[in-house]
Amino acid sequence: MIVVFGSINIDLVTRATKIPGPGETVAGPIYEKIPGGKGANQALAARRAGADVVLVGAVGADDFATHALSLLKADGVDLHHVATVDQATGAAFITVDPQGENAIVVAAGANDYAQARQLADVAIDDKTVLLLQREVPDAEGEAAARLAKSKGARVILNLAPAGAISESYLRLLDVLIMNEHEAVSLAAALGLPADVRSDPESVARTIDQTYGVPCVVTLGANGAVGWTGGVCRAADAIKVKVVDTTAAGDTFAGAFAAALERGAHFSLALQYGIVAGGLACTKQGAQTSVPYARDIESVVQERLKEDFIPGTATPSP
């Protein structure tokens, strides 16, 4: 089982000819109201990748909450541990340009009131994976990680949005996932040497070696690289026509976690994550773009066949 402790949002998305700069107004023809939030996105991604998933978070007592939870409910994510609080449901305001790149402003709302103690009634054990992000308070995320570790669970943190976390939080993790910008930000906060900070892969290697935390860095069109136990693993991006990159990172995290939870080795989990994230770029929106297991599996198996080495019993890692 995967337990996701994280944010639940409604995304207001518009497509425009460009992403506006400071003081600039850019016209967009329409906007869409789409379920989102990093926690919710990753929960749906893990569920669609085949895992049993429990989502723990908070929403407001408003119409946005119903819409924000609609796809999760439809796909069978357990929502019994989502609290309703006296705050507005979180919202994200997203502009997407013709190349599929996006700019996002997030209003936390109810997400700031999600609490680790909500996990007390969740059946967490040594077969559970706890998946975290940073759109709920870090103090609550760290408390959730500590609770899960006390019950033998594995803990994965997606360090998004970018920023610093405490060393105590970092050392609770079994895997850290970042994009290249988040890696640079964390390296600066940890005081890593300048030559390390400038190279996201070096950041991942240093975190693995110094803190004993396996670390994955996603690199957009350049795929992903991960360091675990002093060994580097990599996965090339799949070739797709990019429509919208919103939730690609969340989809990677959810699919990667789902693969680890069902027993995949680190390299194979990278493949599932990178394929799922790539497929998410081919559709608009956050949760509306998350692919299903059958589509992910088809591409992964083709990639494994291409990497098969004659004379070996299994595809190469």
PDB file of C-alpha atoms in Angstrom:
ATOM      1  CA  MET A   1       0.000   0.000   0.000  1.00  0.00           C
ATOM      2  CA  ILE A   2       1.067   3.576  -0.677  1.00  0.00           C
ATOM      3  CA  VAL A   3       0.038   6.329   1.721  1.00  0.00           C
ATOM      4  CA  VAL A   4       0.289   9.839   0.312  1.00  0.00           C
ATOM      5  CA  PHE A   5       0.356  12.721   2.782  1.00  0.00           C
ATOM      6  CA  GLY A   6       0.068  15.904   0.799  1.00  0.00           C
ATOM      7  CA  SER A   7      -1.804  18.676  -0.925  1.00  0.00           C
ATOM      8  CA  ILE A   8      -5.164  18.675  -2.656  1.00  0.00           C
ATOM      9  CA  ASN A   9      -5.927  21.558  -5.024  1.00  0.00           C
ATOM     10  CA  ILE A  10      -8.185  22.743  -7.751  1.00  0.00           C
ATOM     11  CA  ASP A  11      -6.179  23.925 -10.765  1.00  0.00           C
ATOM     12  CA  LEU A  12      -7.366  26.887 -12.825  1.00  0.00           C
ATOM     13  CA  VAL A  13      -5.526  26.468 -16.119  1.00  0.00           C
ATOM     14  CA  THR A  14      -5.288  28.754 -19.120  1.00  0.00           C
ATOM     15  CA  ARG A  15      -3.275  28.440 -22.313  1.00  0.00           C
ATOM     16  CA  ALA A  16      -1.622  31.607 -23.598  1.00  0.00           C
ATOM     17  CA  THR A  17       0.763  32.677 -26.346  1.00  0.00           C
ATOM     18  CA  LYS A  18       3.445  33.223 -23.684  1.00  0.00           C
ATOM     19  CA  ILE A  19       3.960  33.121 -19.942  1.00  0.00           C
ATOM     20  CA  PRO A  20       3.705  36.717 -18.692  1.00  0.00           C
ATOM     21  CA  GLY A  21       6.601  38.530 -17.089  1.00  0.00           C
ATOM     22  CA  PRO A  22       6.396  40.941 -14.138  1.00  0.00           C
ATOM     23  CA  GLY A  23       3.776  43.645 -14.751  1.00  0.00           C
ATOM     24  CA  GLU A  24       2.666  42.035 -18.022  1.00  0.00           C
ATOM     25  CA  THR A  25      -0.869  40.973 -18.962  1.00  0.00           C
ATOM     26  CA  VAL A  26      -1.305  38.163 -21.486  1.00  0.00           C
ATOM     27  CA  ALA A  27      -4.691  37.112 -22.844  1.00  0.00           C
ATOM     28  CA  GLY A  28      -5.827  33.496 -22.704  1.00  0.00           C
ATOM     29  CA  PRO A  29      -8.934  32.339 -24.594  1.00  0.00           C
ATOM     30  CA  ILE A  30     -10.508  30.122 -21.875  1.00  0.00           C
ATOM     31  CA  TYR A  31      -9.660  28.500 -18.577  1.00  0.00           C
ATOM     32  CA  GLU A  32     -10.290  25.013 -17.247  1.00  0.00           C
ATOM     33  CA  LYS A  33     -11.021  23.790 -13.725  1.00  0.00           C
ATOM     34  CA  ILE A  34      -8.975  20.616 -13.188  1.00  0.00           C
ATOM     35  CA  PRO A  35      -8.264  18.531 -10.052  1.00  0.00           C
ATOM     36  CA  GLY A  36      -4.656  18.958  -8.899  1.00  0.00           C
ATOM     37  CA  GLY A  37      -2.267  19.425  -5.986  1.00  0.00           C
ATOM     38  CA  LYS A  38       0.996  17.524  -5.710  1.00  0.00           C
ATOM     39  CA  GLY A  39      -0.274  15.105  -3.097  1.00  0.00           C
ATOM     40  CA  ALA A  40      -3.460  14.348  -4.999  1.00  0.00           C
ATOM     41  CA  ASN A  41      -1.625  14.104  -8.327  1.00  0.00           C
ATOM     42  CA  GLN A  42       0.890  11.635  -6.931  1.00  0.00           C
ATOM     43  CA  ALA A  43      -1.842   9.597  -5.254  1.00  0.00           C
ATOM     44  CA  LEU A  44      -3.705   9.295  -8.545  1.00  0.00           C
ATOM     45  CA  ALA A  45      -0.487   8.479 -10.432  1.00  0.00           C
ATOM     46  CA  ALA A  46       0.363   5.685  -7.990  1.00  0.00           C
ATOM     47  CA  ARG A  47      -3.198   4.363  -8.154  1.00  0.00           C
ATOM     48  CA  ARG A  48      -3.308   4.382 -11.944  1.00  0.00           C
ATOM     49  CA  ALA A  49       0.097   2.677 -11.944  1.00  0.00           C
ATOM     50  CA  GLY A  50      -1.528  -0.205 -10.066  1.00  0.00           C
ATOM     51  CA  ALA A  51      -1.025   0.461  -6.349  1.00  0.00           C
ATOM     52  CA  ASP A  52      -3.551   0.525  -3.526  1.00  0.00           C
ATOM     53  CA  VAL A  53      -3.439   4.138  -2.321  1.00  0.00           C
ATOM     54  CA  VAL A  54      -4.618   6.081   0.720  1.00  0.00           C
ATOM     55  CA  LEU A  55      -4.592   9.885   0.500  1.00  0.00           C
ATOM     56  CA  VAL A  56      -4.244  11.932   3.686  1.00  0.00           C
ATOM     57  CA  GLY A  57      -4.719  15.711   3.482  1.00  0.00           C
ATOM     58  CA  ALA A  58      -7.250  18.505   3.898  1.00  0.00           C
ATOM     59  CA  VAL A  59      -9.857  20.355   1.829  1.00  0.00           C
ATOM     60  CA  GLY A  60     -12.352  23.113   2.539  1.00  0.00           C
ATOM     61  CA  ALA A  61     -16.122  22.830   2.900  1.00  0.00           C
ATOM     62  CA  ASP A  62     -16.682  24.280  -0.561  1.00  0.00           C
ATOM     63  CA  ASP A  63     -17.609  23.294  -4.109  1.00  0.00           C
ATOM     64  CA  PHE A  64     -13.950  23.165  -5.152  1.00  0.00           C
ATOM     65  CA  ALA A  65     -13.384  20.258  -2.737  1.00  0.00           C
ATOM     66  CA  THR A  66     -15.884  18.019  -4.511  1.00  0.00           C
ATOM     67  CA  HIS A  67     -14.277  18.695  -7.869  1.00  0.00           C
ATOM     68  CA  ALA A  68     -10.739  18.375  -6.488  1.00  0.00           C
ATOM     69  CA  LEU A  69     -11.482  14.866  -5.196  1.00  0.00           C
ATOM     70  CA  SER A  70     -13.592  13.664  -8.138  1.00  0.00           C
ATOM     71  CA  LEU A  71     -10.970  11.785 -10.191  1.00  0.00           C
ATOM     72  CA  LEU A  72      -9.371  10.290  -7.087  1.00  0.00           C
ATOM     73  CA  LYS A  73     -12.755   8.948  -6.021  1.00  0.00           C
ATOM     74  CA  ALA A  74     -13.508   7.627  -9.495  1.00  0.00           C
ATOM     75  CA  ASP A  75     -10.210   5.717  -9.643  1.00  0.00           C
ATOM     76  CA  GLY A  76     -10.556   4.149  -6.203  1.00  0.00           C
ATOM     77  CA  VAL A  77      -8.127   6.136  -4.052  1.00  0.00           C
ATOM     78  CA  ASP A  78      -9.059   5.781  -0.367  1.00  0.00           C
ATOM     79  CA  LEU A  79     -10.209   9.248   0.766  1.00  0.00           C
ATOM     80  CA  HIS A  80     -11.434   8.386   4.265  1.00  0.00           C
ATOM     81  CA  HIS A  81      -8.501  10.224   5.852  1.00  0.00           C
ATOM     82  CA  VAL A  82      -9.007  13.525   4.018  1.00  0.00           C
ATOM     83  CA  ALA A  83     -10.109  16.146   6.565  1.00  0.00           C
ATOM     84  CA  THR A  84     -12.543  18.987   5.930  1.00  0.00           C
ATOM     85  CA  VAL A  85     -11.364  22.214   7.569  1.00  0.00           C
ATOM     86  CA  ASP A  86     -12.619  25.780   7.922  1.00  0.00           C
ATOM     87  CA  GLN A  87     -10.456  27.122   5.071  1.00  0.00           C
ATOM     88  CA  ALA A  88     -10.813  27.339   1.305  1.00  0.00           C
ATOM     89  CA  THR A  89      -9.698  24.327  -0.716  1.00  0.00           C
ATOM     90  CA  GLY A  90      -6.188  24.890  -2.077  1.00  0.00           C
ATOM     91  CA  ALA A  91      -5.920  26.331  -5.592  1.00  0.00           C
ATOM     92  CA  ALA A  92      -3.254  26.625  -8.271  1.00  0.00           C
ATOM     93  CA  PHE A  93      -3.269  29.211 -11.043  1.00  0.00           C
ATOM     94  CA  ILE A  94      -1.486  27.816 -14.095  1.00  0.00           C
ATOM     95  CA  THR A  95      -0.474  29.393 -17.387  1.00  0.00           C
ATOM     96  CA  VAL A  96       0.695  27.067 -20.186  1.00  0.00           C
ATOM     97  CA  ASP A  97       2.546  28.310 -23.285  1.00  0.00           C
ATOM     98  CA  PRO A  98       2.465  26.768 -26.815  1.00  0.00           C
ATOM     99  CA  GLN A  99       5.594  24.698 -26.041  1.00  0.00           C
ATOM    100  CA  GLY A 100       3.873  23.075 -23.069  1.00  0.00           C
ATOM    101  CA  GLU A 101       5.942  24.885 -20.437  1.00  0.00           C
ATOM    102  CA  ASN A 102       4.066  26.304 -17.467  1.00  0.00           C
ATOM    103  CA  ALA A 103       4.156  28.880 -14.687  1.00  0.00           C
ATOM    104  CA  ILE A 104       2.242  28.154 -11.481  1.00  0.00           C
ATOM    105  CA  VAL A 105       1.122  30.126  -8.443  1.00  0.00           C
ATOM    106  CA  VAL A 106      -0.245  28.013  -5.591  1.00  0.00           C
ATOM    107  CA  ALA A 107      -2.562  29.249  -2.813  1.00  0.00           C
ATOM    108  CA  ALA A 108      -2.258  26.726   0.025  1.00  0.00           C
ATOM    109  CA  GLY A 109      -5.654  27.232   1.679  1.00  0.00           C
ATOM    110  CA  ALA A 110      -6.711  24.071   3.502  1.00  0.00           C
ATOM    111  CA  ASN A 111      -3.394  22.359   2.740  1.00  0.00           C
ATOM    112  CA  ASP A 112      -1.720  24.406   5.484  1.00  0.00           C
ATOM    113  CA  TYR A 113      -3.995  22.629   7.962  1.00  0.00           C
ATOM    114  CA  ALA A 114      -3.128  19.038   7.022  1.00  0.00           C
ATOM    115  CA  GLN A 115      -1.707  17.279  10.093  1.00  0.00           C
ATOM    116  CA  ALA A 116       0.504  14.221  10.535  1.00  0.00           C
ATOM    117  CA  ARG A 117      -1.774  12.964  13.323  1.00  0.00           C
ATOM    118  CA  GLN A 118      -4.335  12.137  10.618  1.00  0.00           C
ATOM    119  CA  LEU A 119      -2.105   9.138   9.818  1.00  0.00           C
ATOM    120  CA  ALA A 120      -2.671   7.641  13.270  1.00  0.00           C
ATOM    121  CA  ASP A 121      -5.680   5.645  12.089  1.00  0.00           C
ATOM    122  CA  VAL A 122      -4.058   4.467   8.823  1.00  0.00           C
ATOM    123  CA  ALA A 123      -2.857   0.841   8.802  1.00  0.00           C
ATOM    124  CA  ILE A 124       0.848   1.534   8.186  1.00  0.00           C
ATOM    125  CA  ASP A 125       3.360  -1.331   8.399  1.00  0.00           C
ATOM    126  CA  ASP A 126       6.658  -2.503   6.908  1.00  0.00           C
ATOM    127  CA  LYS A 127       5.008  -3.084   3.526  1.00  0.00           C
ATOM    128  CA  THR A 128       3.810   0.528   3.289  1.00  0.00           C
ATOM    129  CA  VAL A 129       5.418   3.317   1.284  1.00  0.00           C
ATOM    130  CA  LEU A 130       4.766   6.859   2.526  1.00  0.00           C
ATOM    131  CA  LEU A 131       4.996   9.445  -0.251  1.00  0.00           C
ATOM    132  CA  LEU A 132       5.471  13.113   0.687  1.00  0.00           C
ATOM    133  CA  GLN A 133       5.847  16.508  -1.009  1.00  0.00           C
ATOM    134  CA  ARG A 134       6.219  20.098   0.217  1.00  0.00           C
ATOM    135  CA  GLU A 135       2.783  21.679  -0.361  1.00  0.00           C
ATOM    136  CA  VAL A 136       1.841  20.904   3.239  1.00  0.00           C
ATOM    137  CA  PRO A 137       3.924  22.248   6.169  1.00  0.00           C
ATOM    138  CA  ASP A 138       7.381  20.639   6.390  1.00  0.00           C
ATOM    139  CA  ALA A 139       6.999  20.142  10.136  1.00  0.00           C
ATOM    140  CA  GLU A 140       3.941  17.967   9.482  1.00  0.00           C
ATOM    141  CA  GLY A 141       5.721  16.131   6.666  1.00  0.00           C
ATOM    142  CA  GLU A 142       8.647  15.348   8.944  1.00  0.00           C
ATOM    143  CA  ALA A 143       6.287  14.205  11.700  1.00  0.00           C
ATOM    144  CA  ALA A 144       4.498  11.944   9.208  1.00  0.00           C
ATOM    145  CA  ALA A 145       7.845  10.505   8.080  1.00  0.00           C
ATOM    146  CA  ARG A 146       8.877   9.808  11.685  1.00  0.00           C
ATOM    147  CA  LEU A 147       5.550   8.093  12.429  1.00  0.00           C
ATOM    148  CA  ALA A 148       5.817   5.934   9.300  1.00  0.00           C
ATOM    149  CA  LYS A 149       9.438   4.959  10.023  1.00  0.00           C
ATOM    150  CA  SER A 150       8.448   3.919  13.565  1.00  0.00           C
ATOM    151  CA  LYS A 151       6.109   1.379  11.953  1.00  0.00           C
ATOM    152  CA  GLY A 152       8.722   0.084   9.501  1.00  0.00           C
ATOM    153  CA  ALA A 153       7.449   1.870   6.397  1.00  0.00           C
ATOM    154  CA  ARG A 154       9.648   3.268   3.625  1.00  0.00           C
ATOM    155  CA  VAL A 155       9.507   7.028   3.096  1.00  0.00           C
ATOM    156  CA  ILE A 156       9.862   8.898  -0.203  1.00  0.00           C
ATOM    157  CA  LEU A 157       9.959  12.692  -0.390  1.00  0.00           C
ATOM    158  CA  ASN A 158       9.481  14.639  -3.595  1.00  0.00           C
ATOM    159  CA  LEU A 159      11.255  17.917  -2.784  1.00  0.00           C
ATOM    160  CA  ALA A 160       8.696  20.097  -4.534  1.00  0.00           C
ATOM    161  CA  PRO A 161       8.244  23.007  -4.398  1.00  0.00           C
ATOM    162  CA  ALA A 162      11.970  23.714  -4.141  1.00  0.00           C
ATOM    163  CA  GLY A 163      13.468  24.707  -0.822  1.00  0.00           C
ATOM    164  CA  ALA A 164      15.401  23.606   2.228  1.00  0.00           C
ATOM    165  CA  ILE A 165      14.448  20.834   4.621  1.00  0.00           C
ATOM    166  CA  SER A 166      16.032  20.026   7.951  1.00  0.00           C
ATOM    167  CA  GLU A 167      18.835  17.482   8.171  1.00  0.00           C
ATOM    168  CA  SER A 168      16.683  15.473  10.582  1.00  0.00           C
ATOM    169  CA  TYR A 169      13.953  15.258   7.926  1.00  0.00           C
ATOM    170  CA  LEU A 170      16.453  14.321   5.232  1.00  0.00           C
ATOM    171  CA  ARG A 171      17.856  11.457   7.302  1.00  0.00           C
ATOM    172  CA  LEU A 172      14.377   9.937   7.726  1.00  0.00           C
ATOM    173  CA  LEU A 173      14.061   9.349   3.992  1.00  0.00           C
ATOM    174  CA  ASP A 174      14.519   6.142   2.024  1.00  0.00           C
ATOM    175  CA  VAL A 175      14.452   7.991  -1.305  1.00  0.00           C
ATOM    176  CA  LEU A 176      14.612  11.688  -2.214  1.00  0.00           C
ATOM    177  CA  ILE A 177      13.231  12.817  -5.593  1.00  0.00           C
ATOM    178  CA  MET A 178      14.044  16.257  -7.038  1.00  0.00           C
ATOM    179  CA  ASN A 179      14.172  18.032 -10.372  1.00  0.00           C
ATOM    180  CA  GLU A 180      17.351  19.836 -11.386  1.00  0.00           C
ATOM    181  CA  HIS A 181      16.211  23.208 -10.002  1.00  0.00           C
ATOM    182  CA  GLU A 182      15.192  21.682  -6.679  1.00  0.00           C
ATOM    183  CA  ALA A 183      18.558  19.903  -6.489  1.00  0.00           C
ATOM    184  CA  VAL A 184      20.459  23.184  -6.868  1.00  0.00           C
ATOM    185  CA  SER A 185      18.276  24.837  -4.222  1.00  0.00           C
ATOM    186  CA  LEU A 186      18.795  22.015  -1.714  1.00  0.00           C
ATOM    187  CA  ALA A 187      22.545  21.909  -2.385  1.00  0.00           C
ATOM    188  CA  ALA A 188      22.818  25.592  -1.516  1.00  0.00           C
ATOM    189  CA  ALA A 189      20.787  25.111   1.662  1.00  0.00           C
ATOM    190  CA  LEU A 190      22.990  22.191   2.737  1.00  0.00           C
ATOM    191  CA  GLY A 191      26.134  24.229   2.077  1.00  0.00           C
ATOM    192  CA  LEU A 192      27.522  21.772  -0.475  1.00  0.00           C
ATOM    193  CA  PRO A 193      30.653  22.897  -2.381  1.00  0.00           C
ATOM    194  CA  ALA A 194      30.136  25.192  -5.379  1.00  0.00           C
ATOM    195  CA  ASP A 195      31.316  22.584  -7.891  1.00  0.00           C
ATOM    196  CA  VAL A 196      28.700  20.161  -6.549  1.00  0.00           C
ATOM    197  CA  ARG A 197      25.873  22.732  -6.499  1.00  0.00           C
ATOM    198  CA  SER A 198      26.269  23.454 -10.210  1.00  0.00           C
ATOM    199  CA  ASP A 199      25.671  19.837 -11.246  1.00  0.00           C
ATOM    200  CA  PRO A 200      22.383  18.156 -10.243  1.00  0.00           C
ATOM    201  CA  GLU A 201      23.845  14.668 -10.681  1.00  0.00           C
ATOM    202  CA  SER A 202      26.687  15.568  -8.313  1.00  0.00           C
ATOM    203  CA  VAL A 203      24.087  16.743  -5.805  1.00  0.00           C
ATOM    204  CA  ALA A 204      22.341  13.361  -6.013  1.00  0.00           C
ATOM    205  CA  ARG A 205      25.640  11.505  -5.615  1.00  0.00           C
ATOM    206  CA  THR A 206      26.668  13.630  -2.620  1.00  0.00           C
ATOM    207  CA  ILE A 207      23.323  13.158  -0.836  1.00  0.00           C
ATOM    208  CA  ASP A 208      23.552   9.399  -1.373  1.00  0.00           C
ATOM    209  CA  GLN A 209      27.143   9.249  -0.126  1.00  0.00           C
ATOM    210  CA  THR A 210      26.950  11.802   2.703  1.00  0.00           C
ATOM    211  CA  TYR A 211      23.503  11.146   4.131  1.00  0.00           C
ATOM    212  CA  GLY A 212      22.914   7.555   3.012  1.00  0.00           C
ATOM    213  CA  VAL A 213      19.736   8.594   1.216  1.00  0.00           C
ATOM    214  CA  PRO A 214      19.219   7.267  -2.325  1.00  0.00           C
ATOM    215  CA  CYS A 215      18.518  10.285  -4.510  1.00  0.00           C
ATOM    216  CA  VAL A 216      16.819  10.736  -7.892  1.00  0.00           C
ATOM    217  CA  VAL A 217      17.072  13.848 -10.043  1.00  0.00           C
ATOM    218  CA  THR A 218      14.665  14.256 -12.957  1.00  0.00           C
ATOM    219  CA  LEU A 219      16.159  16.145 -15.891  1.00  0.00           C
ATOM    220  CA  GLY A 220      13.233  16.849 -18.229  1.00  0.00           C
ATOM    221  CA  ALA A 221      14.078  15.845 -21.789  1.00  0.00           C
ATOM    222  CA  ASN A 222      17.335  14.332 -20.522  1.00  0.00           C
ATOM    223  CA  GLY A 223      15.567  11.689 -18.455  1.00  0.00           C
ATOM    224  CA  ALA A 224      16.465  10.924 -14.864  1.00  0.00           C
ATOM    225  CA  VAL A 225      19.495   9.847 -12.874  1.00  0.00           C
ATOM    226  CA  GLY A 226      19.594   8.215  -9.466  1.00  0.00           C
ATOM    227  CA  TRP A 227      22.316   7.359  -6.975  1.00  0.00           C
ATOM    228  CA  THR A 228      21.837   4.543  -4.482  1.00  0.00           C
ATOM    229  CA  GLY A 229      24.511   2.825  -2.426  1.00  0.00           C
ATOM    230  CA  GLY A 230      27.220   4.617  -4.365  1.00  0.00           C
ATOM    231  CA  VAL A 231      25.951   3.318  -7.722  1.00  0.00           C
ATOM    232  CA  CYS A 232      24.541   5.521 -10.486  1.00  0.00           C
ATOM    233  CA  ARG A 233      21.398   4.474 -12.331  1.00  0.00           C
ATOM    234  CA  ALA A 234      19.891   6.346 -15.269  1.00  0.00           C
ATOM    235  CA  ALA A 235      16.809   6.304 -17.495  1.00  0.00           C
ATOM    236  CA  ASP A 236      16.462   8.133 -20.806  1.00  0.00           C
ATOM    237  CA  ALA A 237      13.337  10.174 -21.456  1.00  0.00           C
ATOM    238  CA  ILE A 238      10.831   8.787 -23.925  1.00  0.00           C
ATOM    239  CA  LYS A 239      10.230  10.690 -27.137  1.00  0.00           C
ATOM    240  CA  VAL A 240       6.814  12.343 -27.123  1.00  0.00           C
ATOM    241  CA  LYS A 241       5.109  15.422 -28.511  1.00  0.00           C
ATOM    242  CA  VAL A 242       4.903  17.682 -25.468  1.00  0.00           C
ATOM    243  CA  VAL A 243       1.483  19.271 -24.928  1.00  0.00           C
ATOM    244  CA  ASP A 244       1.682  20.247 -21.244  1.00  0.00           C
ATOM    245  CA  THR A 245       4.346  19.457 -18.626  1.00  0.00           C
ATOM    246  CA  THR A 246       1.999  20.084 -15.670  1.00  0.00           C
ATOM    247  CA  ALA A 247       2.124  17.117 -13.239  1.00  0.00           C
ATOM    248  CA  ALA A 248       4.854  15.270 -15.167  1.00  0.00           C
ATOM    249  CA  GLY A 249       7.039  15.310 -12.064  1.00  0.00           C
ATOM    250  CA  ASP A 250       4.157  14.203  -9.851  1.00  0.00           C
ATOM    251  CA  THR A 251       3.376  11.373 -12.245  1.00  0.00           C
ATOM    252  CA  PHE A 252       7.026  10.275 -12.167  1.00  0.00           C
ATOM    253  CA  ALA A 253       6.970  10.221  -8.354  1.00  0.00           C
ATOM    254  CA  GLY A 254       3.718   8.267  -8.125  1.00  0.00           C
ATOM    255  CA  ALA A 255       4.687   5.664 -10.713  1.00  0.00           C
ATOM    256  CA  PHE A 256       8.212   5.310  -9.258  1.00  0.00           C
ATOM    257  CA  ALA A 257       6.764   4.754  -5.772  1.00  0.00           C
ATOM    258  CA  ALA A 258       4.229   2.240  -7.092  1.00  0.00           C
ATOM    259  CA  ALA A 259       6.992   0.257  -8.805  1.00  0.00           C
ATOM    260  CA  LEU A 260       9.129   0.166  -5.647  1.00  0.00           C
ATOM    261  CA  GLU A 261       6.106  -0.820  -3.548  1.00  0.00           C
ATOM    262  CA  ARG A 262       5.445  -3.870  -5.708  1.00  0.00           C
ATOM    263  CA  GLY A 263       9.087  -4.988  -5.503  1.00  0.00           C
ATOM    264  CA  ALA A 264      10.811  -3.483  -8.560  1.00  0.00           C
ATOM    265  CA  HIS A 265      14.517  -2.773  -8.208  1.00  0.00           C
ATOM    266  CA  PHE A 266      15.696   0.828  -8.268  1.00  0.00           C
ATOM    267  CA  SER A 267      16.662   0.882 -11.969  1.00  0.00           C
ATOM    268  CA  LEU A 268      13.354  -0.601 -13.075  1.00  0.00           C
ATOM    269  CA  ALA A 269      11.415   1.818 -10.868  1.00  0.00           C
ATOM    270  CA  LEU A 270      13.260   4.660 -12.641  1.00  0.00           C
ATOM    271  CA  GLN A 271      12.025   3.282 -15.962  1.00  0.00           C
ATOM    272  CA  TYR A 272       8.418   3.171 -14.782  1.00  0.00           C
ATOM    273  CA  GLY A 273       8.694   6.701 -13.429  1.00  0.00           C
ATOM    274  CA  ILE A 274      10.276   8.206 -16.531  1.00  0.00           C
ATOM    275  CA  VAL A 275       7.810   6.500 -18.886  1.00  0.00           C
ATOM    276  CA  ALA A 276       4.784   7.602 -16.843  1.00  0.00           C
ATOM    277  CA  GLY A 277       6.092  11.168 -16.583  1.00  0.00           C
ATOM    278  CA  GLY A 278       6.717  11.302 -20.325  1.00  0.00           C
ATOM    279  CA  LEU A 279       3.247  10.034 -21.164  1.00  0.00           C
ATOM    280  CA  ALA A 280       1.747  12.678 -18.863  1.00  0.00           C
ATOM    281  CA  CYS A 281       3.299  15.374 -21.063  1.00  0.00           C
ATOM    282  CA  THR A 282       1.147  14.301 -24.022  1.00  0.00           C
ATOM    283  CA  LYS A 283      -2.131  15.545 -22.509  1.00  0.00           C
ATOM    284  CA  GLN A 284      -3.351  18.783 -20.970  1.00  0.00           C
ATOM    285  CA  GLY A 285      -3.874  19.326 -17.270  1.00  0.00           C
ATOM    286  CA  ALA A 286      -2.654  17.735 -14.068  1.00  0.00           C
ATOM    287  CA  GLN A 287      -4.694  14.681 -13.103  1.00  0.00           C
ATOM    288  CA  THR A 288      -6.348  14.533 -16.516  1.00  0.00           C
ATOM    289  CA  SER A 289      -2.940  13.701 -18.012  1.00  0.00           C
ATOM    290  CA  VAL A 290      -1.960  10.856 -15.649  1.00  0.00           C
ATOM    291  CA  PRO A 291      -1.537   7.571 -17.601  1.00  0.00           C
ATOM    292  CA  TYR A 292      -2.809   4.114 -16.651  1.00  0.00           C
ATOM    293  CA  ALA A 293      -0.750   1.022 -15.861  1.00  0.00           C
ATOM    294  CA  ARG A 294      -1.436  -0.708 -19.170  1.00  0.00           C
ATOM    295  CA  ASP A 295      -0.025   2.207 -21.160  1.00  0.00           C
ATOM    296  CA  ILE A 296       3.015   2.579 -18.900  1.00  0.00           C
ATOM    297  CA  GLU A 297       3.689  -1.167 -18.947  1.00  0.00           C
ATOM    298  CA  SER A 298       3.548  -1.346 -22.734  1.00  0.00           C
ATOM    299  CA  VAL A 299       6.250   1.286 -23.185  1.00  0.00           C
ATOM    300  CA  VAL A 300       8.439  -0.051 -20.362  1.00  0.00           C
ATOM    301  CA  GLN A 301       8.421  -3.560 -21.805  1.00  0.00           C
ATOM    302  CA  GLU A 302       9.405  -2.274 -25.237  1.00  0.00           C
ATOM    303  CA  ARG A 303      12.300  -0.359 -23.684  1.00  0.00           C
ATOM    304  CA  LEU A 304      13.448  -3.434 -21.777  1.00  0.00           C
ATOM    305  CA  LYS A 305      13.427  -5.498 -24.986  1.00  0.00           C
ATOM    306  CA  GLU A 306      15.626  -2.892 -26.656  1.00  0.00           C
ATOM    307  CA  ASP A 307      18.089  -3.069 -23.744  1.00  0.00           C
ATOM    308  CA  PHE A 308      18.135  -6.885 -23.564  1.00  0.00           C
ATOM    309  CA  ILE A 309      21.615  -8.404 -23.670  1.00  0.00           C
ATOM    310  CA  PRO A 310      21.824 -11.811 -25.476  1.00  0.00           C
ATOM    311  CA  GLY A 311      22.874 -14.605 -23.150  1.00  0.00           C
ATOM    312  CA  THR A 312      21.453 -13.013 -20.004  1.00  0.00           C
ATOM    313  CA  ALA A 313      18.373 -14.214 -18.158  1.00  0.00           C
ATOM    314  CA  THR A 314      16.803 -10.791 -17.695  1.00  0.00           C
ATOM    315  CA  PRO A 315      16.983  -7.357 -19.308  1.00  0.00           C
ATOM    316  CA  SER A 316      19.947  -5.341 -18.124  1.00  0.00           C
ATOM    317  CA  PRO A 317      19.334  -2.886 -15.246  1.00  0.00           C
TER     318      PRO A 317
END
